[in-house]
Structure formats: structure tokens, C-alpha cells
């Protein structure tokens, strides 16, 4: 009887145990499904976050690039406006210059006609009268000088006749006058010599001044040429500077894009390692953490004594090998 009772109790316990085991298996399967769904959801969230971050970075880069383009466009429009105003001013100046030139041409033409008429009148009427009057004036001047000389001779004879009582006194006076005239002539000769020397010195200084002027002119030409070359060099340097500024802006854009790509690659690598740690066993993850801590504590040289994981020691050259398989 006891055996029968115990056997029935054992069968009931086994049935209960089977039911519990069956429920546990169903629970494990349901939990596995939930875990798979959670992991798929996490992967989807990570992918969405990655894509959102990539889009955000691309949006920021595009905004920066758009801002740079707007600045360039503003600068270009400003330069265009200035150039248009300058062109308009130059066109107005050219128009005014043309009008002034036409007016000057008309005035010049009228003046040339007036000059031709005046020259014709001068040649036909005034010049003959001027020549005749000039000849008459020369004749009258010569006649006047002759008359003055005769008058002075007469006055001199009359004066000497009244001044001297004898020929001896007259001769003494004349000798004195002749001596004074010789002294005056000698002084005039000395003065003439000095004037000639001064003239010679002035000619020499003029010649040296002409040479100096020629040298200064040549130097001025050289400096003008050097100034023109310097202006051309400055314009070339300005052009090179503008090109280098544009190249620098482009390099800044490329650098920002490279930084963004590096940042995205680091984020993807961190997410990949995080996903790797999620799917690997807990003991393996703990062992890797312990290994990293041991390398840091023992100060083991990386690259000589410690080389890291196997996947960290080779690089894939083709994208098709980047798919992980069991």
C-alpha cells in the first residue's frame, strides 16, 4: 500500500516536473525571442542613430558650406556692385571726355581758321608795313646818330676854344683825357677778361649740369621701369594671394569634412565594438577587460610584447570581407 501510494505520488511529481520543465522551455524560448527582438531593436536604433548622426553631420557640413557660399556670394555681389558703379563712372567720364574733346576740336578748328586768316593778313598787310617802317626807323636812327656826332664835335670845338687859351694847355688836357681813357680801357679789358672767365665757368657748370640732368633722367627712367616692374610684381602677388586664400578656404572645407568623416568612423568603430561585446559571452568580455587592465598595470609595451586581438592585427582591403560569419 505504501509503495502504491509513493508510486502515485512519484508519478504526480514527475507529471508536475514535466509540466514545469515544459513551461520553463516555453519561457526560455519566449525570452530568447524577446532577446532577439530586443537585440534587433537595439541594432535598428543604433542604425537609426548612426544614420541620424551622419545626416546631422552632413547637414552641419552643408550648412557650413552654404554659409561659406553665401559669404562668397555676398563678397562677389559687393565686388560686382562696386565694379558696376566704377564702370558707370568710367562710362560717364568717357562720355564727358568725348563731349569735351568734340568741343575742343570745334574750338581748335575755329582757332585754326582765325590763325590762318590772321597769318594771311599779317603776311599780306602788316609785315610789309612793318618792314618799311623798320627800314625808315633804321635810316632815321642813323641820320640822328650822325647829326648827334656832328653836333657833339661842333660843341666840343666850341668848348675847347673857349676853355683853353693856348695849344699847350689844350694838349695837356687832351693827354690827361687820353690817359684816363687808356686806364678806363684797361679796366674794361680786365672786366671783360673776368666776364669771359665767368662765362667759361658758367659754360662748364652748364655742361656739368647737363650731364647731371642726363644722369638724373637716366636714373629716373630706371626707377620708373623698376617701379612699373614692382607694380606688376605687386599685382601678381595679389593675384597669387587671392588664389591662395581661395585654396585655403577649400582646404578648410576639406579639413572639416575629413574631421567629420573621422569622427563618424570613430563612432561606428565604437558602436561596432559595443555590439561585439553585446554578442560575445560575458566571460570573454570580462577576460578582454582584465587583459587590457593587466597591460596597463604591468606597463607592457604595445606592439612589442602585446599585439591586441587577432582582428586588430590585419586589415581588410575589400568590403565583401567585412561581413562577420560564425
mmCIF file of C-alpha atoms in Angstrom:
data_model
loop_
_atom_site.group_PDB
_atom_site.id
_atom_site.type_symbol
_atom_site.label_atom_id
_atom_site.label_comp_id
_atom_site.label_asym_id
_atom_site.label_seq_id
_atom_site.Cartn_x
_atom_site.Cartn_y
_atom_site.Cartn_z
ATOM 1 C CA UNK A 1 0.000 0.000 0.000
ATOM 2 C CA UNK A 2 2.779 2.433 0.875
ATOM 3 C CA UNK A 3 4.592 1.525 -2.353
ATOM 4 C CA UNK A 4 1.449 2.180 -4.306
ATOM 5 C CA UNK A 5 0.950 5.500 -2.572
ATOM 6 C CA UNK A 6 4.554 6.528 -3.100
ATOM 7 C CA UNK A 7 4.409 5.411 -6.729
ATOM 8 C CA UNK A 8 1.283 7.504 -7.352
ATOM 9 C CA UNK A 9 2.919 10.465 -5.600
ATOM 10 C CA UNK A 10 6.073 9.945 -7.685
ATOM 11 C CA UNK A 11 4.037 9.872 -10.910
ATOM 12 C CA UNK A 12 2.219 13.061 -9.881
ATOM 13 C CA UNK A 13 5.573 14.681 -9.040
ATOM 14 C CA UNK A 14 7.032 13.611 -12.381
ATOM 15 C CA UNK A 15 3.987 14.952 -14.216
ATOM 16 C CA UNK A 16 4.313 18.221 -12.307
ATOM 17 C CA UNK A 17 8.040 18.313 -13.041
ATOM 18 C CA UNK A 18 7.387 17.666 -16.733
ATOM 19 C CA UNK A 19 4.840 20.458 -16.788
ATOM 20 C CA UNK A 20 7.322 22.781 -15.042
ATOM 21 C CA UNK A 21 10.096 21.766 -17.446
ATOM 22 C CA UNK A 22 7.797 22.283 -20.396
ATOM 23 C CA UNK A 23 6.774 25.706 -19.050
ATOM 24 C CA UNK A 24 10.422 26.576 -18.428
ATOM 25 C CA UNK A 25 11.336 25.586 -22.008
ATOM 26 C CA UNK A 26 8.485 27.706 -23.339
ATOM 27 C CA UNK A 27 9.590 30.571 -21.101
ATOM 28 C CA UNK A 28 13.205 30.199 -22.312
ATOM 29 C CA UNK A 29 12.042 30.176 -25.923
ATOM 30 C CA UNK A 30 9.833 33.229 -25.339
ATOM 31 C CA UNK A 31 12.691 35.004 -23.557
ATOM 32 C CA UNK A 32 15.027 34.107 -26.450
ATOM 33 C CA UNK A 33 12.526 35.578 -28.881
ATOM 34 C CA UNK A 34 12.213 38.691 -26.729
ATOM 35 C CA UNK A 35 16.023 38.922 -26.502
ATOM 36 C CA UNK A 36 16.344 38.551 -30.266
ATOM 37 C CA UNK A 37 13.646 41.164 -30.786
ATOM 38 C CA UNK A 38 15.409 43.466 -28.278
ATOM 39 C CA UNK A 39 18.757 42.994 -29.977
ATOM 40 C CA UNK A 40 17.179 43.607 -33.375
ATOM 41 C CA UNK A 41 15.521 46.697 -31.929
ATOM 42 C CA UNK A 42 18.836 47.896 -30.472
ATOM 43 C CA UNK A 43 20.533 47.320 -33.796
ATOM 44 C CA UNK A 44 17.761 49.181 -35.577
ATOM 45 C CA UNK A 45 18.016 52.014 -33.021
ATOM 46 C CA UNK A 46 21.821 52.062 -33.417
ATOM 47 C CA UNK A 47 21.464 52.128 -37.192
ATOM 48 C CA UNK A 48 18.883 54.890 -36.972
ATOM 49 C CA UNK A 49 21.126 56.843 -34.563
ATOM 50 C CA UNK A 50 24.108 56.308 -36.832
ATOM 51 C CA UNK A 51 22.152 57.417 -39.860
ATOM 52 C CA UNK A 52 20.716 60.364 -37.940
ATOM 53 C CA UNK A 53 24.176 61.367 -36.730
ATOM 54 C CA UNK A 54 25.532 61.015 -40.253
ATOM 55 C CA UNK A 55 22.677 63.101 -41.594
ATOM 56 C CA UNK A 56 23.220 65.653 -38.823
ATOM 57 C CA UNK A 57 26.923 65.893 -39.648
ATOM 58 C CA UNK A 58 26.132 66.149 -43.326
ATOM 59 C CA UNK A 59 23.556 68.833 -42.534
ATOM 60 C CA UNK A 60 26.100 70.742 -40.437
ATOM 61 C CA UNK A 61 28.699 70.441 -43.188
ATOM 62 C CA UNK A 62 26.169 71.565 -45.754
ATOM 63 C CA UNK A 63 25.188 74.493 -43.534
ATOM 64 C CA UNK A 64 28.844 75.473 -43.131
ATOM 65 C CA UNK A 65 29.421 75.061 -46.841
ATOM 66 C CA UNK A 66 26.247 77.040 -47.577
ATOM 67 C CA UNK A 67 27.361 79.758 -45.160
ATOM 68 C CA UNK A 68 30.728 79.917 -46.908
ATOM 69 C CA UNK A 69 28.990 80.067 -50.281
ATOM 70 C CA UNK A 70 26.699 82.833 -49.010
ATOM 71 C CA UNK A 71 29.707 84.788 -47.761
ATOM 72 C CA UNK A 72 31.432 84.279 -51.101
ATOM 73 C CA UNK A 73 28.243 85.277 -52.889
ATOM 74 C CA UNK A 74 27.914 88.406 -50.737
ATOM 75 C CA UNK A 75 31.535 89.332 -51.398
ATOM 76 C CA UNK A 76 31.057 88.653 -55.108
ATOM 77 C CA UNK A 77 27.884 90.750 -55.229
ATOM 78 C CA UNK A 78 29.595 93.575 -53.353
ATOM 79 C CA UNK A 79 32.522 93.432 -55.760
ATOM 80 C CA UNK A 80 30.117 93.275 -58.700
ATOM 81 C CA UNK A 81 28.218 96.334 -57.427
ATOM 82 C CA UNK A 82 31.463 98.261 -56.930
ATOM 83 C CA UNK A 83 32.667 97.279 -60.389
ATOM 84 C CA UNK A 84 29.327 98.255 -61.939
ATOM 85 C CA UNK A 85 29.464 101.652 -60.207
ATOM 86 C CA UNK A 86 33.062 102.065 -61.303
ATOM 87 C CA UNK A 87 32.165 101.098 -64.877
ATOM 88 C CA UNK A 88 29.268 103.544 -64.818
ATOM 89 C CA UNK A 89 31.520 106.325 -63.539
ATOM 90 C CA UNK A 90 34.115 105.488 -66.184
ATOM 91 C CA UNK A 91 31.438 105.467 -68.896
ATOM 92 C CA UNK A 92 30.183 108.858 -67.740
ATOM 93 C CA UNK A 93 33.755 110.156 -67.629
ATOM 94 C CA UNK A 94 34.407 108.792 -71.120
ATOM 95 C CA UNK A 95 31.172 110.383 -72.382
ATOM 96 C CA UNK A 96 32.114 113.725 -70.841
ATOM 97 C CA UNK A 97 35.646 113.403 -72.217
ATOM 98 C CA UNK A 98 34.224 112.716 -75.682
ATOM 99 C CA UNK A 99 31.968 115.758 -75.421
ATOM 100 C CA UNK A 100 34.828 117.939 -74.202
ATOM 101 C CA UNK A 101 37.038 116.559 -76.969
ATOM 102 C CA UNK A 102 34.413 117.351 -79.595
ATOM 103 C CA UNK A 103 34.025 120.864 -78.188
ATOM 104 C CA UNK A 104 37.802 121.327 -78.133
ATOM 105 C CA UNK A 105 38.029 120.053 -81.700
ATOM 106 C CA UNK A 106 35.426 122.584 -82.837
ATOM 107 C CA UNK A 107 37.168 125.406 -80.968
ATOM 108 C CA UNK A 108 40.527 124.277 -82.320
ATOM 109 C CA UNK A 109 39.163 124.242 -85.835
ATOM 110 C CA UNK A 110 37.737 127.759 -85.440
ATOM 111 C CA UNK A 111 41.006 128.957 -83.899
ATOM 112 C CA UNK A 112 42.976 127.433 -86.768
ATOM 113 C CA UNK A 113 40.776 129.318 -89.227
ATOM 114 C CA UNK A 114 41.299 132.526 -87.246
ATOM 115 C CA UNK A 115 45.041 131.907 -87.088
ATOM 116 C CA UNK A 116 45.201 131.269 -90.840
ATOM 117 C CA UNK A 117 43.261 134.485 -91.506
ATOM 118 C CA UNK A 118 45.431 136.469 -89.076
ATOM 119 C CA UNK A 119 48.611 134.971 -90.564
ATOM 120 C CA UNK A 120 47.410 135.803 -94.051
ATOM 121 C CA UNK A 121 46.622 139.376 -93.008
ATOM 122 C CA UNK A 122 49.984 139.595 -91.273
ATOM 123 C CA UNK A 123 51.863 138.357 -94.324
ATOM 124 C CA UNK A 124 49.934 140.499 -96.822
ATOM 125 C CA UNK A 125 49.378 143.763 -94.940
ATOM 126 C CA UNK A 126 51.114 144.091 -91.614
ATOM 127 C CA UNK A 127 54.515 142.545 -92.447
ATOM 128 C CA UNK A 128 55.233 144.836 -95.453
ATOM 129 C CA UNK A 129 54.246 147.888 -93.423
ATOM 130 C CA UNK A 130 56.380 146.696 -90.522
ATOM 131 C CA UNK A 131 59.391 146.145 -92.791
ATOM 132 C CA UNK A 132 59.024 149.573 -94.417
ATOM 133 C CA UNK A 133 58.606 151.272 -91.043
ATOM 134 C CA UNK A 134 61.585 149.333 -89.717
ATOM 135 C CA UNK A 135 63.767 150.433 -92.610
ATOM 136 C CA UNK A 136 62.610 154.036 -92.173
ATOM 137 C CA UNK A 137 63.331 153.848 -88.449
ATOM 138 C CA UNK A 138 66.842 152.461 -89.098
ATOM 139 C CA UNK A 139 67.541 155.269 -91.582
ATOM 140 C CA UNK A 140 66.243 157.888 -89.205
ATOM 141 C CA UNK A 141 68.281 156.412 -86.329
ATOM 142 C CA UNK A 142 71.466 156.506 -88.439
ATOM 143 C CA UNK A 143 70.754 160.088 -89.511
ATOM 144 C CA UNK A 144 70.087 161.048 -85.899
ATOM 145 C CA UNK A 145 73.355 159.484 -84.719
ATOM 146 C CA UNK A 146 75.304 161.272 -87.449
ATOM 147 C CA UNK A 147 73.651 164.536 -86.517
ATOM 148 C CA UNK A 148 74.406 163.935 -82.820
ATOM 149 C CA UNK A 149 78.060 163.174 -83.603
ATOM 150 C CA UNK A 150 78.363 166.322 -85.719
ATOM 151 C CA UNK A 151 76.655 168.370 -83.023
ATOM 152 C CA UNK A 152 78.919 166.952 -80.317
ATOM 153 C CA UNK A 153 82.003 167.684 -82.489
ATOM 154 C CA UNK A 154 80.884 171.232 -83.002
ATOM 155 C CA UNK A 155 80.101 171.661 -79.305
ATOM 156 C CA UNK A 156 83.486 170.135 -78.399
ATOM 157 C CA UNK A 157 85.353 172.511 -80.702
ATOM 158 C CA UNK A 158 83.455 175.449 -79.344
ATOM 159 C CA UNK A 159 84.087 174.326 -75.753
ATOM 160 C CA UNK A 160 87.806 173.724 -76.214
ATOM 161 C CA UNK A 161 88.108 177.054 -77.958
ATOM 162 C CA UNK A 162 86.513 178.784 -75.015
ATOM 163 C CA UNK A 163 88.232 176.618 -72.327
ATOM 164 C CA UNK A 164 91.904 176.798 -73.393
ATOM 165 C CA UNK A 165 93.889 179.909 -74.165
ATOM 166 C CA UNK A 166 96.829 178.130 -75.781
ATOM 167 C CA UNK A 167 97.591 174.913 -77.607
ATOM 168 C CA UNK A 168 99.868 173.752 -74.809
ATOM 169 C CA UNK A 169 97.073 173.789 -72.241
ATOM 170 C CA UNK A 170 94.821 172.006 -74.713
ATOM 171 C CA UNK A 171 97.448 169.294 -75.371
ATOM 172 C CA UNK A 172 97.988 168.771 -71.646
ATOM 173 C CA UNK A 173 94.242 168.374 -71.145
ATOM 174 C CA UNK A 174 93.937 166.008 -74.112
ATOM 175 C CA UNK A 175 96.862 163.887 -72.849
ATOM 176 C CA UNK A 176 95.185 163.702 -69.458
ATOM 177 C CA UNK A 177 91.937 162.660 -71.144
ATOM 178 C CA UNK A 178 93.790 160.069 -73.263
ATOM 179 C CA UNK A 179 95.472 158.625 -70.151
ATOM 180 C CA UNK A 180 92.140 158.412 -68.367
ATOM 181 C CA UNK A 181 90.641 156.726 -71.436
ATOM 182 C CA UNK A 182 93.520 154.209 -71.519
ATOM 183 C CA UNK A 183 93.068 153.455 -67.807
ATOM 184 C CA UNK A 184 89.349 153.054 -68.365
ATOM 185 C CA UNK A 185 90.095 150.855 -71.383
ATOM 186 C CA UNK A 186 92.459 148.727 -69.289
ATOM 187 C CA UNK A 187 89.821 148.383 -66.585
ATOM 188 C CA UNK A 188 87.275 147.455 -69.242
ATOM 189 C CA UNK A 189 89.699 144.840 -70.618
ATOM 190 C CA UNK A 190 90.181 143.380 -67.131
ATOM 191 C CA UNK A 191 86.455 143.380 -66.570
ATOM 192 C CA UNK A 192 85.989 141.730 -69.983
ATOM 193 C CA UNK A 193 88.545 139.067 -69.036
ATOM 194 C CA UNK A 194 86.716 138.433 -65.782
ATOM 195 C CA UNK A 195 83.418 138.243 -67.646
ATOM 196 C CA UNK A 196 84.955 135.786 -70.117
ATOM 197 C CA UNK A 197 86.238 133.650 -67.224
ATOM 198 C CA UNK A 198 82.825 133.812 -65.598
ATOM 199 C CA UNK A 199 81.240 132.856 -68.921
ATOM 200 C CA UNK A 200 83.679 129.941 -69.251
ATOM 201 C CA UNK A 201 82.861 128.772 -65.727
ATOM 202 C CA UNK A 202 79.160 129.110 -66.455
ATOM 203 C CA UNK A 203 79.593 127.053 -69.642
ATOM 204 C CA UNK A 204 81.446 124.403 -67.664
ATOM 205 C CA UNK A 205 78.809 124.377 -64.929
ATOM 206 C CA UNK A 206 76.119 124.264 -67.626
ATOM 207 C CA UNK A 207 77.848 121.302 -69.258
ATOM 208 C CA UNK A 208 78.251 119.545 -65.917
ATOM 209 C CA UNK A 209 74.636 120.405 -65.089
ATOM 210 C CA UNK A 210 73.530 118.979 -68.449
ATOM 211 C CA UNK A 211 75.474 115.781 -67.743
ATOM 212 C CA UNK A 212 73.971 115.620 -64.282
ATOM 213 C CA UNK A 213 70.500 116.198 -65.746
ATOM 214 C CA UNK A 214 71.110 113.410 -68.251
ATOM 215 C CA UNK A 215 72.283 111.139 -65.441
ATOM 216 C CA UNK A 216 69.251 112.069 -63.353
ATOM 217 C CA UNK A 217 66.989 111.480 -66.361
ATOM 218 C CA UNK A 218 68.534 108.064 -66.938
ATOM 219 C CA UNK A 219 68.214 107.270 -63.243
ATOM 220 C CA UNK A 220 64.600 108.437 -63.330
ATOM 221 C CA UNK A 221 63.910 106.165 -66.313
ATOM 222 C CA UNK A 222 65.481 103.224 -64.483
ATOM 223 C CA UNK A 223 63.471 103.967 -61.339
ATOM 224 C CA UNK A 224 60.303 104.342 -63.408
ATOM 225 C CA UNK A 225 60.965 100.963 -65.016
ATOM 226 C CA UNK A 226 61.709 99.428 -61.633
ATOM 227 C CA UNK A 227 58.503 100.989 -60.272
ATOM 228 C CA UNK A 228 56.487 99.530 -63.143
ATOM 229 C CA UNK A 229 58.074 96.114 -62.571
ATOM 230 C CA UNK A 230 57.326 96.457 -58.863
ATOM 231 C CA UNK A 231 53.718 97.329 -59.649
ATOM 232 C CA UNK A 232 53.437 94.278 -61.910
ATOM 233 C CA UNK A 233 55.027 92.139 -59.193
ATOM 234 C CA UNK A 234 52.587 93.527 -56.599
ATOM 235 C CA UNK A 235 49.634 92.752 -58.881
ATOM 236 C CA UNK A 236 50.968 89.237 -59.454
ATOM 237 C CA UNK A 237 51.449 88.750 -55.704
ATOM 238 C CA UNK A 238 47.913 89.989 -55.073
ATOM 239 C CA UNK A 239 46.580 87.512 -57.634
ATOM 240 C CA UNK A 240 48.596 84.693 -56.026
ATOM 241 C CA UNK A 241 47.373 85.813 -52.574
ATOM 242 C CA UNK A 242 43.742 85.676 -53.726
ATOM 243 C CA UNK A 243 44.293 82.241 -55.254
ATOM 244 C CA UNK A 244 45.950 81.034 -52.049
ATOM 245 C CA UNK A 245 43.068 82.451 -49.984
ATOM 246 C CA UNK A 246 40.563 80.557 -52.135
ATOM 247 C CA UNK A 247 42.712 77.419 -51.863
ATOM 248 C CA UNK A 248 42.902 77.869 -48.088
ATOM 249 C CA UNK A 249 39.102 78.119 -47.860
ATOM 250 C CA UNK A 250 38.760 74.964 -49.929
ATOM 251 C CA UNK A 251 41.341 73.181 -47.742
ATOM 252 C CA UNK A 252 39.462 74.297 -44.619
ATOM 253 C CA UNK A 253 36.272 72.802 -46.057
ATOM 254 C CA UNK A 254 38.079 69.575 -46.908
ATOM 255 C CA UNK A 255 39.628 69.504 -43.415
ATOM 256 C CA UNK A 256 36.232 69.951 -41.775
ATOM 257 C CA UNK A 257 34.808 67.171 -43.941
ATOM 258 C CA UNK A 258 37.767 64.923 -43.069
ATOM 259 C CA UNK A 259 37.273 65.624 -39.356
ATOM 260 C CA UNK A 260 33.596 64.806 -39.675
ATOM 261 C CA UNK A 261 34.366 61.565 -41.523
ATOM 262 C CA UNK A 262 36.991 60.593 -38.898
ATOM 263 C CA UNK A 263 34.510 61.356 -36.126
ATOM 264 C CA UNK A 264 31.853 59.259 -37.845
ATOM 265 C CA UNK A 265 34.338 56.411 -38.354
ATOM 266 C CA UNK A 266 35.284 56.501 -34.659
ATOM 267 C CA UNK A 267 31.618 56.438 -33.675
ATOM 268 C CA UNK A 268 30.997 53.491 -35.992
ATOM 269 C CA UNK A 269 34.034 51.668 -34.577
ATOM 270 C CA UNK A 270 32.884 52.286 -31.001
ATOM 271 C CA UNK A 271 29.389 51.063 -31.852
ATOM 272 C CA UNK A 272 30.865 48.031 -33.586
ATOM 273 C CA UNK A 273 32.961 47.146 -30.518
ATOM 274 C CA UNK A 274 29.943 47.746 -28.296
ATOM 275 C CA UNK A 275 27.818 45.442 -30.434
ATOM 276 C CA UNK A 276 30.651 42.899 -30.433
ATOM 277 C CA UNK A 277 30.755 42.931 -26.634
ATOM 278 C CA UNK A 278 26.987 42.504 -26.517
ATOM 279 C CA UNK A 279 27.009 39.340 -28.623
ATOM 280 C CA UNK A 280 30.138 37.729 -27.103
ATOM 281 C CA UNK A 281 29.954 35.672 -23.904
ATOM 282 C CA UNK A 282 30.282 37.523 -20.611
ATOM 283 C CA UNK A 283 33.400 35.547 -19.636
ATOM 284 C CA UNK A 284 35.135 36.553 -22.882
ATOM 285 C CA UNK A 285 34.266 40.244 -22.343
ATOM 286 C CA UNK A 286 35.492 40.060 -18.738
ATOM 287 C CA UNK A 287 38.693 38.373 -19.931
ATOM 288 C CA UNK A 288 39.333 41.111 -22.510
ATOM 289 C CA UNK A 289 38.731 43.824 -19.883
ATOM 290 C CA UNK A 290 41.103 42.029 -17.495
ATOM 291 C CA UNK A 291 43.687 41.724 -20.292
ATOM 292 C CA UNK A 292 43.530 45.442 -21.036
ATOM 293 C CA UNK A 293 43.821 46.233 -17.326
ATOM 294 C CA UNK A 294 46.826 43.899 -16.946
ATOM 295 C CA UNK A 295 48.561 45.528 -19.944
ATOM 296 C CA UNK A 296 48.023 48.958 -18.398
ATOM 297 C CA UNK A 297 49.059 47.939 -14.854
ATOM 298 C CA UNK A 298 52.132 45.938 -15.878
ATOM 299 C CA UNK A 299 53.132 48.635 -18.407
ATOM 300 C CA UNK A 300 53.517 46.101 -21.190
ATOM 301 C CA UNK A 301 54.743 47.649 -24.467
ATOM 302 C CA UNK A 302 52.004 47.566 -27.085
ATOM 303 C CA UNK A 303 53.358 46.439 -30.443
ATOM 304 C CA UNK A 304 56.370 44.640 -28.973
ATOM 305 C CA UNK A 305 55.050 42.492 -26.104
ATOM 306 C CA UNK A 306 51.296 42.801 -26.596
ATOM 307 C CA UNK A 307 49.619 42.864 -30.016
ATOM 308 C CA UNK A 308 45.953 43.002 -29.073
ATOM 309 C CA UNK A 309 43.134 40.965 -30.554
ATOM 310 C CA UNK A 310 43.513 38.900 -33.691
ATOM 311 C CA UNK A 311 41.117 41.152 -35.598
ATOM 312 C CA UNK A 312 43.259 44.158 -34.672
ATOM 313 C CA UNK A 313 46.327 42.698 -36.424
ATOM 314 C CA UNK A 314 45.087 42.697 -40.027
ATOM 315 C CA UNK A 315 43.132 44.977 -42.314
ATOM 316 C CA UNK A 316 40.527 44.063 -44.902
ATOM 317 C CA UNK A 317 41.093 45.512 -48.336
ATOM 318 C CA UNK A 318 37.718 44.586 -49.805
ATOM 319 C CA UNK A 319 34.276 45.476 -48.491
ATOM 320 C CA UNK A 320 32.928 41.977 -49.197
ATOM 321 C CA UNK A 321 35.131 40.534 -46.423
ATOM 322 C CA UNK A 322 33.642 42.861 -43.793
ATOM 323 C CA UNK A 323 30.606 40.614 -43.167
ATOM 324 C CA UNK A 324 31.018 38.560 -39.993
ATOM 325 C CA UNK A 325 30.084 34.836 -40.105
ATOM 326 C CA UNK A 326 30.027 32.109 -37.434
#
